[in-house]
Short mmCIF file of C-alpha atoms and ligand atoms in Angstrom, two decimals:
data_model
loop_
_atom_site.label_atom_id
_atom_site.label_comp_id
_atom_site.label_asym_id
_atom_site.label_seq_id
_atom_site.Cartn_x
_atom_site.Cartn_y
_atom_site.Cartn_z
CA UNK O 142 92.21 109.98 80.76
CA UNK O 143 90.75 110.63 84.23
CA UNK O 144 90.91 107.08 85.65
CA UNK O 145 93.94 105.64 87.46
CA UNK O 146 92.72 102.05 87.25
CA UNK O 147 90.35 100.09 85.01
CA UNK O 148 88.36 96.89 85.29
CA UNK O 149 87.35 94.74 82.31
CA UNK O 150 84.64 92.14 82.91
CA UNK O 151 81.74 93.19 85.08
CA UNK O 152 80.24 89.93 86.29
CA UNK O 153 79.90 89.71 90.09
CA UNK O 154 83.63 89.45 90.91
CA UNK O 155 84.59 92.21 88.47
CA UNK O 156 81.88 94.66 89.47
CA UNK O 157 82.54 94.07 93.17
CA UNK O 158 86.27 94.62 92.70
CA UNK O 159 85.52 97.80 90.70
CA UNK O 160 83.27 99.06 93.51
CA UNK O 161 85.92 98.24 96.09
CA UNK O 162 88.52 100.20 94.06
CA UNK O 163 86.14 103.13 93.62
CA UNK O 164 85.44 103.29 97.35
CA UNK O 165 89.10 104.00 98.19
CA UNK O 166 90.32 107.58 98.34
CA UNK O 167 92.17 108.75 95.26
CA UNK O 168 90.86 106.12 92.87
CA UNK O 169 88.85 106.81 89.73
CA UNK O 170 87.83 103.57 88.05
CA UNK O 171 87.28 102.99 84.33
CA UNK O 172 84.97 100.09 83.53
CA UNK O 173 84.33 98.04 80.43
CA UNK O 174 82.33 94.93 79.64
CA UNK O 175 81.94 92.95 76.41
CA UNK O 176 78.19 93.54 76.40
CA UNK O 177 76.91 97.02 77.12
CA UNK O 178 74.13 95.96 79.49
CA UNK O 179 76.38 95.12 82.47
CA UNK O 180 78.22 98.44 82.20
CA UNK O 181 74.96 100.40 82.13
CA UNK O 182 73.52 98.41 85.02
CA UNK O 183 76.59 99.03 87.18
CA UNK O 184 76.50 102.75 86.29
CA UNK O 185 72.88 103.14 87.28
CA UNK O 186 73.03 100.93 90.40
CA UNK O 187 76.18 102.61 91.77
CA UNK O 188 76.24 106.28 90.87
CA UNK O 189 78.24 106.93 94.07
CA UNK O 190 81.21 105.04 92.59
CA UNK O 191 81.88 107.69 89.94
CA UNK O 192 82.83 105.06 87.35
CA UNK O 193 84.09 106.12 83.93
CA UNK O 194 82.25 103.83 81.51
CA UNK O 195 83.52 102.85 78.07
CA UNK O 196 81.95 100.81 75.35
CA UNK O 197 84.97 99.81 73.29
CA UNK O 198 88.64 99.26 73.97
CA UNK O 199 89.85 102.52 72.36
CA UNK O 200 87.56 104.45 74.64
CA UNK O 201 88.67 102.34 77.61
CA UNK O 202 92.37 103.03 76.90
CA UNK O 203 91.65 106.75 76.45
CA UNK O 204 89.90 106.89 79.82
CA UNK O 205 93.04 105.74 81.69
CA UNK O 206 96.01 107.75 82.95
CA UNK O 207 99.46 106.51 81.91
CA UNK O 208 100.90 104.11 82.73
CA UNK O 209 97.51 102.54 82.11
CA UNK O 210 96.56 99.84 84.58
CA UNK O 211 93.68 97.45 83.94
CA UNK O 212 92.47 94.42 85.87
CA UNK O 213 90.77 91.70 83.82
CA UNK O 214 88.04 89.80 85.66
CA UNK O 215 86.68 87.35 83.09
CA UNK O 216 86.47 83.56 82.86
CA UNK O 217 89.84 81.80 82.81
CA UNK O 218 90.83 80.39 79.43
CA UNK O 219 89.88 81.65 75.98
CA UNK O 220 87.88 84.65 77.26
CA UNK O 221 90.98 85.88 79.12
CA UNK O 222 93.16 85.50 76.00
CA UNK O 223 90.76 87.52 73.87
CA UNK O 224 90.60 90.40 76.38
CA UNK O 225 94.41 90.42 76.65
CA UNK O 226 94.70 90.61 72.83
CA UNK O 227 92.23 93.50 72.72
CA UNK O 228 94.09 95.41 75.45
CA UNK O 229 97.50 94.81 73.87
CA UNK O 230 96.14 96.47 70.70
CA UNK O 231 95.18 99.70 72.48
CA UNK O 232 97.78 99.86 75.29
CA UNK O 233 101.37 101.15 75.08
CA UNK O 234 104.75 100.05 76.43
CA UNK O 235 104.90 100.55 80.20
CA UNK O 236 101.16 99.96 80.67
CA UNK O 237 100.04 97.12 82.95
CA UNK O 238 97.52 94.36 82.28
CA UNK O 239 96.47 92.37 85.34
CA UNK O 240 94.61 89.06 85.04
CA UNK O 241 92.61 88.59 88.25
CA UNK O 242 90.92 85.36 87.10
CA UNK O 243 91.72 81.84 88.29
CA UNK O 244 94.20 81.22 85.45
CA UNK O 245 96.39 78.14 85.28
CA UNK O 246 99.88 79.40 86.18
CA UNK O 247 101.44 77.91 83.06
CA UNK O 248 99.01 79.98 80.98
CA UNK O 249 100.13 83.01 82.97
CA UNK O 250 103.80 82.24 82.27
CA UNK O 251 102.99 81.95 78.55
CA UNK O 252 100.92 85.16 78.50
CA UNK O 253 103.46 87.16 80.48
CA UNK O 254 106.17 86.19 78.01
CA UNK O 255 104.07 87.10 74.97
CA UNK O 256 102.82 90.41 76.40
CA UNK O 257 106.31 91.40 77.61
CA UNK O 258 107.51 91.39 73.99
CA UNK O 259 105.20 94.33 73.29
CA UNK O 260 106.73 96.29 76.19
CA UNK O 261 103.49 96.04 78.15
CA UNK O 262 103.62 94.51 81.64
CA UNK O 263 101.48 91.49 82.41
CA UNK O 264 100.58 90.47 85.95
CA UNK O 265 98.77 87.26 86.83
CA UNK O 266 97.04 87.86 90.15
CA UNK O 267 95.28 85.38 92.41
CA UNK O 268 92.16 86.88 94.00
CA UNK O 269 90.52 85.05 96.86
CA UNK O 270 87.54 85.70 99.04
CA UNK O 271 84.60 85.19 96.72
CA UNK O 272 82.09 87.91 95.97
CA UNK O 273 82.18 89.47 99.40
CA UNK O 274 85.96 89.50 99.48
CA UNK O 275 86.13 91.27 96.13
CA UNK O 276 83.82 93.97 97.45
CA UNK O 277 85.09 94.43 101.00
CA UNK O 278 88.68 93.23 100.88
CA UNK O 279 90.14 90.17 99.18
CA UNK O 280 93.45 88.42 99.66
CA UNK O 281 95.54 89.29 96.60
CA UNK O 282 98.39 87.26 95.13
CA UNK O 283 100.00 89.22 92.29
CA UNK O 284 102.92 87.88 90.24
CA UNK O 285 104.63 89.78 87.42
CA UNK O 286 107.57 92.16 87.24
CA UNK O 287 108.99 94.38 90.01
CA UNK O 288 108.23 97.39 87.81
CA UNK O 289 104.50 96.58 87.72
CA UNK O 290 104.49 96.01 91.46
CA UNK O 291 105.80 99.57 91.98
CA UNK O 292 102.64 100.94 90.35
CA UNK O 293 100.22 98.26 91.49
CA UNK O 294 101.37 97.84 95.07
CA UNK O 295 99.75 100.98 96.54
CA UNK O 296 96.46 100.39 94.68
CA UNK O 297 96.28 96.74 95.74
CA UNK O 298 97.22 97.54 99.33
CA UNK O 299 94.31 99.99 99.43
CA UNK O 300 91.68 97.37 98.47
CA UNK O 301 93.00 94.22 100.16
CA UNK O 302 91.65 92.79 103.39
CA UNK O 303 93.51 93.87 106.52
CA UNK O 304 94.76 91.23 108.94
CA UNK O 305 96.31 92.43 112.18
CA UNK O 306 96.98 95.81 110.63
CA UNK O 307 98.66 94.47 107.49
CA UNK O 308 97.07 94.43 104.02
CA UNK O 309 96.63 90.92 102.64
CA UNK O 310 98.75 91.40 99.53
CA UNK O 311 102.38 90.84 98.67
CA UNK O 312 104.39 90.66 95.46
CA UNK O 313 104.49 86.87 95.32
CA UNK O 314 107.15 86.49 92.63
CA UNK O 315 107.65 86.89 88.88
CA UNK O 316 105.37 85.84 86.00
CA UNK O 317 103.11 82.93 87.10
CA UNK O 318 104.04 82.91 90.81
CA UNK O 319 100.83 84.63 91.93
CA UNK O 320 98.54 82.24 90.11
CA UNK O 321 100.63 79.28 91.30
CA UNK O 322 100.16 80.34 94.91
CA UNK O 323 96.42 80.94 94.34
CA UNK O 324 96.17 77.45 92.88
CA UNK O 325 97.75 75.93 96.00
CA UNK O 326 95.45 78.08 98.14
CA UNK O 327 92.55 76.38 96.41
CA UNK O 328 94.09 72.93 96.90
CA UNK O 329 94.34 73.65 100.63
CA UNK O 330 90.76 74.96 100.50
CA UNK O 331 89.64 71.61 99.05
CA UNK O 332 91.49 69.70 101.80
CA UNK O 333 90.16 71.90 104.57
CA UNK O 334 86.58 71.51 103.31
CA UNK O 335 86.88 67.73 102.94
CA UNK O 336 88.36 67.38 106.43
CA UNK O 337 85.51 69.42 107.89
CA UNK O 338 83.02 67.29 105.98
CA UNK O 339 84.59 64.09 107.33
CA UNK O 340 84.48 65.48 110.87
CA UNK O 341 80.78 66.32 110.46
CA UNK O 342 80.00 62.86 109.07
CA UNK O 343 81.81 61.08 111.91
CA UNK O 344 80.07 63.14 114.55
CA UNK O 345 76.71 62.61 112.94
CA UNK O 346 77.09 58.87 112.52
CA UNK O 347 78.90 58.42 115.81
CA UNK O 348 76.62 60.41 118.09
CA UNK O 349 73.33 60.69 116.18
CA UNK O 350 73.31 64.46 116.70
CA UNK O 351 71.26 66.54 114.32
CA UNK O 352 72.80 69.01 111.87
CA UNK O 353 71.61 71.88 114.10
CA UNK O 354 73.30 70.29 117.12
CA UNK O 355 76.48 69.72 115.14
CA UNK O 356 76.35 73.37 114.09
CA UNK O 357 76.79 74.18 117.78
CA UNK O 358 79.87 71.94 117.93
CA UNK O 359 81.44 73.81 115.00
CA UNK O 360 80.49 77.17 116.49
CA UNK O 361 82.30 76.13 119.66
CA UNK O 362 85.33 74.89 117.71
CA UNK O 363 85.41 78.28 116.04
CA UNK O 364 86.26 79.79 119.43
CA UNK O 365 89.46 77.74 119.73
CA UNK O 366 92.53 76.74 117.73
CA UNK O 367 90.39 75.72 114.73
CA UNK O 368 88.99 79.26 114.40
CA UNK O 369 88.57 79.90 110.67
CA UNK O 370 86.17 81.16 108.05
CA UNK O 371 85.44 77.63 106.80
CA UNK O 372 84.55 76.36 110.29
CA UNK O 373 82.36 79.42 110.82
CA UNK O 374 80.39 78.96 107.59
CA UNK O 375 80.06 75.23 108.26
CA UNK O 376 78.04 76.08 111.37
CA UNK O 377 75.88 78.43 109.28
CA UNK O 378 75.23 75.81 106.60
CA UNK O 379 74.39 73.12 109.18
CA UNK O 380 71.96 75.44 110.93
CA UNK O 381 70.05 76.26 107.78
CA UNK O 382 66.52 74.81 107.55
CA UNK O 383 64.95 74.13 104.15
CA UNK O 384 61.82 76.25 103.71
CA UNK O 385 60.05 73.66 101.50
CA UNK O 386 60.45 70.56 103.63
CA UNK O 387 61.33 71.87 107.08
CA UNK O 388 64.36 69.56 107.07
CA UNK O 389 67.96 70.57 107.57
CA UNK O 390 69.10 72.02 104.26
CA UNK O 391 72.16 69.75 104.28
CA UNK O 392 69.78 66.77 104.16
CA UNK O 393 68.06 67.91 100.98
CA UNK O 394 71.18 68.97 99.06
CA UNK O 395 72.30 66.33 96.54
CA UNK O 396 75.50 64.74 97.86
CA UNK O 397 77.61 65.23 94.71
CA UNK O 398 80.35 67.84 95.07
CA UNK O 399 81.27 70.01 92.09
CA UNK O 400 84.68 71.35 91.19
CA UNK O 401 85.91 73.91 88.72
CA UNK O 402 89.40 72.51 88.36
CA UNK O 403 91.82 74.41 90.58
CA UNK O 404 92.02 71.55 93.10
CA UNK O 405 92.81 69.12 90.30
CA UNK O 406 95.49 71.52 88.98
CA UNK O 407 97.11 71.60 92.40
CA UNK O 408 97.39 67.83 92.40
CA UNK O 409 98.46 67.53 88.74
CA UNK O 410 101.17 70.12 89.33
CA UNK O 411 102.29 68.36 92.50
CA UNK O 412 102.56 65.08 90.60
CA UNK O 413 104.77 66.78 88.03
CA UNK O 414 106.92 68.31 90.75
CA UNK O 415 107.06 65.06 92.73
CA UNK O 416 105.51 66.61 95.83
CA UNK O 417 103.33 64.28 97.94
CA UNK O 418 100.18 66.37 98.48
CA UNK O 419 98.26 63.23 99.39
CA UNK O 420 95.69 64.88 101.68
CA UNK O 421 94.84 67.49 99.04
CA UNK O 422 94.63 64.74 96.41
CA UNK O 423 92.20 62.72 98.53
CA UNK O 424 90.01 65.79 98.88
CA UNK O 425 89.86 66.20 95.11
CA UNK O 426 89.20 62.47 94.62
CA UNK O 427 86.48 62.47 97.31
CA UNK O 428 84.58 65.04 95.22
CA UNK O 429 85.06 62.84 92.14
CA UNK O 430 83.81 59.74 93.94
CA UNK O 431 80.74 61.61 95.15
CA UNK O 432 79.94 62.70 91.62
CA UNK O 433 79.60 59.22 90.09
CA UNK O 434 75.99 58.32 90.92
CA UNK O 435 76.03 55.38 88.48
CA UNK O 436 78.92 53.77 90.37
CA UNK O 437 77.42 54.53 93.75
CA UNK O 438 74.07 53.08 92.65
CA UNK O 439 75.58 49.64 91.96
CA UNK O 440 77.79 49.70 95.07
CA UNK O 441 75.25 50.26 97.82
CA UNK O 442 74.97 46.55 98.69
CA UNK O 443 78.68 45.83 98.93
CA UNK O 444 79.54 44.17 102.25
CA UNK O 445 80.38 46.41 105.17
CA UNK O 446 81.22 45.75 108.81
CA UNK O 447 78.62 43.91 110.90
CA UNK O 448 78.76 46.38 113.76
CA UNK O 449 77.69 49.95 113.22
CA UNK O 450 79.36 52.75 115.10
CA UNK O 451 78.38 53.04 118.72
CA UNK O 452 80.08 55.70 120.77
CA UNK O 453 80.08 55.34 124.54
CA UNK O 454 81.14 58.88 125.42
CA UNK O 455 79.91 61.34 122.77
CA UNK O 456 81.79 64.34 124.21
CA UNK O 457 85.09 62.46 124.30
CA UNK O 458 84.46 61.23 120.76
CA UNK O 459 83.75 64.75 119.50
CA UNK O 460 86.96 65.96 121.12
CA UNK O 461 88.87 63.17 119.35
CA UNK O 462 87.32 64.24 116.05
CA UNK O 463 88.37 67.83 116.72
CA UNK O 464 91.97 66.76 117.35
CA UNK O 465 91.98 64.51 114.28
CA UNK O 466 90.72 67.43 112.21
CA UNK O 467 93.40 69.71 113.60
CA UNK O 468 96.22 67.24 112.98
CA UNK O 469 95.01 66.53 109.43
CA UNK O 470 94.72 70.24 108.77
CA UNK O 471 98.35 70.73 109.80
CA UNK O 472 99.28 68.05 107.25
CA UNK O 473 97.23 69.71 104.48
CA UNK O 474 98.91 73.09 105.00
CA UNK O 475 102.32 71.48 105.33
CA UNK O 476 101.78 69.71 102.01
CA UNK O 477 100.52 72.89 100.32
CA UNK O 478 103.52 74.91 101.48
CA UNK O 479 105.78 72.08 100.34
CA UNK O 480 104.26 72.44 96.86
CA UNK O 481 104.88 76.21 96.88
CA UNK O 482 108.47 75.62 97.97
CA UNK O 483 108.99 73.09 95.18
CA UNK O 484 107.26 75.30 92.59
CA UNK O 485 109.43 78.27 93.57
CA UNK O 486 112.56 76.14 93.13
CA UNK O 487 111.39 74.77 89.77
CA UNK O 488 110.29 78.09 88.27
CA UNK O 489 112.92 80.26 89.96
CA UNK O 490 110.53 82.39 91.99
CA UNK O 491 111.74 84.07 95.17
CA UNK O 492 108.63 83.26 97.18
CA UNK O 493 108.62 84.23 100.85
CA UNK O 494 106.57 81.46 102.46
CA UNK O 495 106.02 83.46 105.65
CA UNK O 496 104.62 86.37 103.61
CA UNK O 497 102.21 83.98 101.86
CA UNK O 498 100.89 82.70 105.18
CA UNK O 499 100.36 86.30 106.29
CA UNK O 500 98.36 87.37 103.24
CA UNK O 501 96.09 84.37 103.78
CA UNK O 502 95.17 85.51 107.29
CA UNK O 503 92.42 87.75 105.95
CA UNK O 504 90.16 88.05 102.94
CA UNK O 505 90.56 84.57 101.51
CA UNK O 506 88.53 81.39 101.88
CA UNK O 507 91.12 79.63 104.05
CA UNK O 508 91.60 82.60 106.38
CA UNK O 509 92.28 81.47 109.92
CA UNK O 510 94.11 82.21 113.15
CA UNK O 511 96.18 79.15 112.36
CA UNK O 512 98.07 81.03 109.63
CA UNK O 513 99.80 83.11 112.31
CA UNK O 514 101.41 79.91 113.52
CA UNK O 515 102.70 79.23 110.00
CA UNK O 516 104.05 82.77 109.80
CA UNK O 517 105.83 82.22 113.15
CA UNK O 518 107.32 78.95 111.91
CA UNK O 519 108.83 80.57 108.81
CA UNK O 520 109.96 83.63 110.77
CA UNK O 521 111.94 81.27 112.99
CA UNK O 522 113.28 79.06 110.19
CA UNK O 523 112.80 80.58 106.72
CA UNK O 524 114.05 77.47 104.89
CA UNK O 525 112.11 74.97 107.02
CA UNK O 526 111.98 71.81 104.85
CA UNK O 527 108.77 70.40 106.40
CA UNK O 528 106.34 72.87 107.91
CA UNK O 529 104.82 70.41 110.36
CA UNK O 530 108.21 69.92 112.03
CA UNK O 531 108.07 73.47 113.42
CA UNK O 532 107.92 73.38 117.25
CA UNK O 533 104.35 74.67 117.52
CA UNK O 534 103.05 72.00 115.15
CA UNK O 535 105.09 69.28 116.82
CA UNK O 536 103.37 70.24 120.08
CA UNK O 537 99.96 70.16 118.41
CA UNK O 538 100.66 66.77 116.82
CA UNK O 539 101.95 65.43 120.11
CA UNK O 540 98.64 66.42 121.72
CA UNK O 541 96.48 65.11 118.90
CA UNK O 542 98.07 62.05 117.38
CA UNK O 543 96.50 59.49 119.71
CA UNK O 544 93.02 60.88 119.04
CA UNK O 545 93.79 61.01 115.32
CA UNK O 546 94.71 57.31 115.30
CA UNK O 547 91.64 56.36 117.36
CA UNK O 548 89.31 58.21 115.03
CA UNK O 549 90.73 56.60 111.90
CA UNK O 550 90.63 53.15 113.49
CA UNK O 551 87.03 53.78 114.54
CA UNK O 552 86.06 55.03 111.09
CA UNK O 553 87.65 52.01 109.39
CA UNK O 554 86.00 49.62 111.82
CA UNK O 555 82.59 51.17 111.28
CA UNK O 556 82.91 51.45 107.51
CA UNK O 557 82.80 55.25 107.46
CA UNK O 558 84.96 56.80 104.76
CA UNK O 559 87.54 59.24 106.10
CA UNK O 560 89.92 59.49 103.14
CA UNK O 561 91.52 62.83 103.96
CA UNK O 562 91.91 62.01 107.67
CA UNK O 563 93.52 58.65 106.86
CA UNK O 564 95.80 59.76 104.06
CA UNK O 565 97.04 62.63 106.19
CA UNK O 566 97.97 60.22 108.96
CA UNK O 567 99.70 57.89 106.48
CA UNK O 568 101.70 60.83 105.17
CA UNK O 569 102.67 61.76 108.72
CA UNK O 570 103.72 58.21 109.58
CA UNK O 571 105.54 57.95 106.26
CA UNK O 572 107.59 61.04 107.06
CA UNK O 573 108.34 59.70 110.54
CA UNK O 574 109.44 56.25 109.41
CA UNK O 575 113.12 55.42 109.93
CA UNK O 576 112.96 52.85 107.13
CA UNK O 577 110.40 52.75 104.35
CA UNK O 578 109.49 49.73 102.22
CA UNK O 579 110.73 51.81 99.27
CA UNK O 580 113.83 49.61 99.59
CA UNK O 581 111.75 46.64 98.47
CA UNK O 582 110.35 48.62 95.53
CA UNK O 583 113.92 49.36 94.44
CA UNK O 584 114.65 45.62 94.62
CA UNK O 585 111.58 44.84 92.51
CA UNK O 586 112.50 47.51 89.95
CA UNK O 587 115.98 46.13 89.73
CA UNK O 588 114.61 42.59 89.32
CA UNK O 589 112.31 43.21 86.37
CA UNK O 590 113.96 46.18 84.70
CA UNK O 591 117.58 46.40 85.88
CA UNK O 592 116.69 49.84 87.20
CA UNK O 593 119.54 49.60 89.77
CA UNK O 594 119.65 50.66 93.42
CA UNK O 595 121.92 52.40 95.88
CA UNK O 596 123.20 50.88 99.10
CA UNK O 597 123.11 52.23 102.61
CA UNK O 598 126.68 51.19 103.32
CA UNK O 599 128.75 52.39 100.35
CA UNK O 600 128.54 54.88 97.47
CA UNK O 601 127.81 53.86 93.90
CA UNK O 602 124.99 52.28 91.93
CA UNK O 603 124.34 48.56 91.88
CA UNK O 604 122.47 45.83 90.05
CA UNK O 605 121.92 42.21 91.03
CA UNK O 606 122.18 39.69 88.18
CA UNK O 607 118.72 38.31 88.96
CA UNK O 608 118.49 36.00 85.94
CA UNK O 609 122.14 34.93 86.26
CA UNK O 610 124.03 33.86 89.33
CA UNK O 611 122.47 36.65 91.47
CA UNK O 612 125.75 38.29 92.30
CA UNK O 613 125.84 42.05 92.56
CA UNK O 614 127.68 44.26 90.08
CA UNK O 615 128.37 47.99 89.93
CA UNK O 616 126.15 49.65 87.35
CA UNK O 617 125.38 52.91 85.58
CA UNK O 618 122.90 55.08 87.46
CA UNK O 619 119.59 54.89 85.58
CA UNK O 620 117.37 56.22 88.43
C1 6PG Q 147 88.44 81.81 96.44
C2 6PG Q 147 87.93 80.52 95.87
C3 6PG Q 147 87.46 80.68 94.46
C4 6PG Q 147 87.10 79.37 93.77
C5 6PG Q 147 85.93 78.70 94.37
C6 6PG Q 147 85.40 77.59 93.48
O1 6PG Q 147 89.59 81.79 96.86
O2 6PG Q 147 87.70 82.80 96.51
O3 6PG Q 147 88.98 79.60 95.87
O4 6PG Q 147 88.50 81.28 93.74
O5 6PG Q 147 86.79 79.65 92.46
O6 6PG Q 147 86.20 78.24 95.63
O7 6PG Q 147 86.11 76.42 93.55
P1 6PG Q 147 85.39 75.06 93.14
O8 6PG Q 147 84.21 75.38 92.29
O9 6PG Q 147 86.42 74.29 92.35
O10 6PG Q 147 84.99 74.39 94.41
#
């Protein structure tokens, strides 16, 4: 066949990715969609792309050069499985099937294993950057075999976003590694968005500034160390005026945040791995809380503090909020990278954490200057156990921790929820603590369940005879 790459699934993400591929020198792109209409529409709207259309899978396979390479861009779940089955029927050993949807990484591990048995390569690939990213340059997180990367690498490098001269794509690791890393990207995205929302709320309630005025604050922050896509679009959203009412759009949008599940997966996976992604978890839970109108309706008259927030120096307060946001953001990224580190250990993926931070510098939703600092940290110490202990972040936390504490104290005193700010600080103080009350929990566990404990002063495992004479004995380790 004439095409060197194919795309199956021509909804917005798929058709934009196909157009991006077609716009790069040397590519001829085969396209296929379950219903004929989308294929025909794309053909007629973009004649310049030179697409090779096909209306069934035999035709699609015949339109591709060998080894055939096809990217699936359909809904995660059952739709993805049915496209994979159809492609496996018409493809041959050595061909490559890429799933560019937001698949759960365990599904990707399962699919890769099943497809590999046919001799066909399967690559789960995280794609970030929304519709515009797909068209102009996304951040790409492919997993799968080294062999598939040899073929895919040059094609993916040609369509990815460029950050500081480097394409935002790397071979993340085998089988589900790419989708795992995309999942954590989304968890960090949730945290970043929640932290920004808390900052906005505090400024609004603390200073009485209008959304348009707060847009200016974010625009200014976007010039400094917080520079990022999410801060930039926050200013745009806050500036937007509703045509119907003349009010700020943010004031007429229903305050119930949706979620399609990747944030929850990040937290569920972290719970299974035993990784404390508390800031990310709070961001997911904050969306859940917002989306229970029946509970909120009966809770509006619960007692709150007598005093409402009154800020003496609005500029100083806004600067404190900025520092609290920055410190909490460092925690969110540190937690996310901790989850990637733990996932890599669990699933035996050789993930280069510095390379991940680099491919997130462009194209994706969490793109930011900040990611250069993470890249620096891992360049200095590749096996850094806690990202936020890197010198640059220690400096930033040293500068911001007082403001961070003030803001959380102020929020608590005024009855303003700041769940992601506060849980990030608790995580930070938990890490710092020389002694944690976990010792007491071990004592309680030993009391009611003979779960045993270890001692600080000698090796071994111990149990106190709580219901007997309360002497201590050596015991089997039961964890
Ligand atoms: C991206 C985004 C994207 C995700 C949306 C929706 O990287 O381009 O992460 O993949 O689907 O952000 O997420 P929610 O609907 O769960 O907010």
